[in-house]
Short mmCIF file of C-alpha atoms in Angstrom, two decimals:
data_model
loop_
_atom_site.label_atom_id
_atom_site.label_comp_id
_atom_site.label_asym_id
_atom_site.label_seq_id
_atom_site.Cartn_x
_atom_site.Cartn_y
_atom_site.Cartn_z
CA MET A 1 108.86 88.77 109.44
CA ASN A 2 111.11 85.89 108.52
CA LEU A 3 112.11 84.87 105.04
CA ILE A 4 113.83 81.60 104.23
CA VAL A 5 115.15 81.03 100.71
CA ASP A 6 115.61 77.45 99.58
CA SER A 7 119.24 76.78 98.65
CA ASN A 8 118.07 75.51 95.23
CA GLU A 9 116.25 78.74 94.51
CA GLY A 10 118.12 81.44 92.63
CA PRO A 11 117.62 84.28 90.20
CA ARG A 12 116.30 83.22 86.81
CA GLY A 13 117.02 85.10 83.61
CA THR A 14 118.37 88.60 83.29
CA TYR A 15 117.23 91.67 85.19
CA ALA A 16 119.26 94.25 83.32
CA GLU A 17 116.20 96.42 82.68
CA ALA A 18 114.91 97.01 86.22
CA TYR A 19 115.70 100.71 85.92
CA SER A 20 113.65 102.74 83.48
CA SER A 21 115.52 105.63 81.89
CA ALA A 22 112.74 108.03 82.90
CA GLU A 23 113.25 111.15 84.94
CA VAL A 24 111.27 110.91 88.18
CA THR A 25 109.81 113.98 89.86
CA GLU A 26 109.60 114.58 93.59
CA HIS A 27 105.82 114.52 93.19
CA GLU A 28 105.88 111.05 91.58
CA LEU A 29 108.19 109.76 94.29
CA LYS A 30 106.04 111.17 97.12
CA LYS A 31 102.90 109.79 95.45
CA CYS A 32 104.42 106.28 95.24
CA ILE A 33 105.37 106.42 98.92
CA GLU A 34 101.92 107.69 99.88
CA ILE A 35 100.03 105.04 97.88
CA THR A 36 102.24 102.29 99.30
CA ILE A 37 101.53 103.42 102.87
CA GLN A 38 97.80 103.61 102.13
CA GLU A 39 98.06 99.95 101.06
CA ASP A 40 99.63 99.24 104.49
CA LYS A 41 102.96 98.31 102.92
CA GLN A 42 106.41 99.74 103.46
CA PRO A 43 107.92 101.75 100.61
CA ILE A 44 111.38 100.85 99.35
CA VAL A 45 113.18 103.12 96.90
CA ILE A 46 116.20 101.71 95.10
CA PHE A 47 118.47 104.07 93.18
CA GLY A 48 120.52 102.26 90.57
CA ALA A 49 121.25 101.75 86.89
CA ASN A 50 121.08 98.99 84.29
CA TRP A 51 124.85 99.13 83.66
CA CYS A 52 125.64 98.31 87.31
CA PRO A 53 126.34 94.62 88.09
CA ASP A 54 125.39 95.04 91.76
CA CYS A 55 122.07 96.64 90.77
CA ILE A 56 121.31 93.80 88.37
CA ILE A 57 122.20 91.16 90.98
CA PHE A 58 120.09 92.91 93.62
CA ALA A 59 117.09 93.23 91.27
CA GLY A 60 117.47 89.56 90.31
CA THR A 61 117.55 88.51 93.95
CA ILE A 62 114.32 90.37 94.62
CA GLU A 63 112.74 88.36 91.77
CA ILE A 64 113.53 84.97 93.39
CA ASN A 65 110.08 83.41 93.92
CA SER A 66 110.12 83.26 97.73
CA VAL A 67 111.69 86.72 98.02
CA LYS A 68 109.22 88.18 95.52
CA LYS A 69 106.23 86.70 97.38
CA PHE A 70 107.53 88.20 100.62
CA THR A 71 108.30 91.62 99.18
CA ASP A 72 105.04 91.82 97.21
CA LYS A 73 103.09 91.11 100.39
CA ASN A 74 104.95 93.59 102.62
CA PHE A 75 106.60 96.22 100.44
CA ASN A 76 106.30 98.26 97.29
CA ILE A 77 109.60 98.80 95.49
CA MET A 78 110.27 101.79 93.26
CA TYR A 79 113.40 101.57 91.10
CA ILE A 80 114.91 104.93 90.14
CA ASP A 81 117.55 105.17 87.42
CA VAL A 82 120.53 107.43 88.20
CA GLY A 83 122.13 106.97 84.78
CA ARG A 84 125.85 107.65 85.12
CA TYR A 85 125.18 109.70 88.26
CA ASP A 86 123.66 112.36 86.02
CA LYS A 87 119.95 111.60 86.43
CA ASN A 88 117.54 111.72 89.38
CA MET A 89 120.36 112.44 91.84
CA ASN A 90 118.30 115.32 93.23
CA LEU A 91 115.92 112.71 94.65
CA ILE A 92 118.68 111.23 96.80
CA GLU A 93 119.48 114.73 98.06
CA TYR A 94 115.74 115.30 98.68
CA PHE A 95 116.05 112.79 101.53
CA ASP A 96 119.16 114.57 102.94
CA ILE A 97 121.40 111.73 101.84
CA PRO A 98 124.76 112.72 100.35
CA PRO A 99 124.72 111.96 96.61
CA ALA A 100 127.90 109.88 96.71
CA GLU A 101 128.61 107.45 93.91
CA GLY A 102 128.00 103.80 94.48
CA ILE A 103 124.78 101.99 93.72
CA PRO A 104 122.37 100.46 94.43
CA ARG A 105 121.29 102.86 97.17
CA VAL A 106 118.38 101.35 99.07
CA LEU A 107 115.97 103.46 101.15
CA VAL A 108 113.45 101.64 103.35
CA PHE A 109 110.60 103.68 104.84
CA ASN A 110 108.33 102.97 107.77
CA LEU A 111 104.61 103.72 107.69
CA ASN A 112 105.35 107.23 109.04
CA ARG A 113 107.31 108.09 105.87
CA GLU A 114 110.63 108.00 107.73
CA ILE A 115 113.73 106.32 106.31
CA ILE A 116 114.56 103.56 108.76
CA ASN A 117 117.93 102.64 107.26
CA ASN A 118 119.35 106.15 106.82
CA SER A 119 122.82 105.16 108.03
CA THR A 120 122.98 102.01 105.86
CA THR A 121 121.60 103.11 102.46
CA THR A 122 124.91 102.21 100.82
CA GLU A 123 125.25 98.63 102.13
CA TRP A 124 124.01 96.99 98.92
CA ARG A 125 126.66 98.66 96.75
CA THR A 126 128.46 95.33 97.04
CA ALA A 127 125.45 93.10 96.34
CA ARG A 128 127.55 90.68 94.29
CA ASP A 129 129.57 89.85 97.42
CA ARG A 130 126.47 88.84 99.33
#
């Protein structure tokens, strides 16, 4: 899978509301992963918050037309709000990932429900530098 973004293409508008303030249960998270796999797509779970500049930049990048087309075809993304590290943190721990601060935390799953980027879930914490 290759994705090429035109140099003239960039995020449009604001994406400060990608993260709902809702509490997410383990059941809802597992259901989202299961439905995504049934659709033959890879699940991606992004933990973040609307106050975080890196989260906003990352969400905006995903909305770039060519990126969005690619992700919509191959992935299903679930955004989970962590508030000020006081909400939904148990879901990070559910995947045996230390609940360290720093967001966005991106988890990419294969079709066997395994996290394929377990050692690099924190790489996008500096999305604005990319």
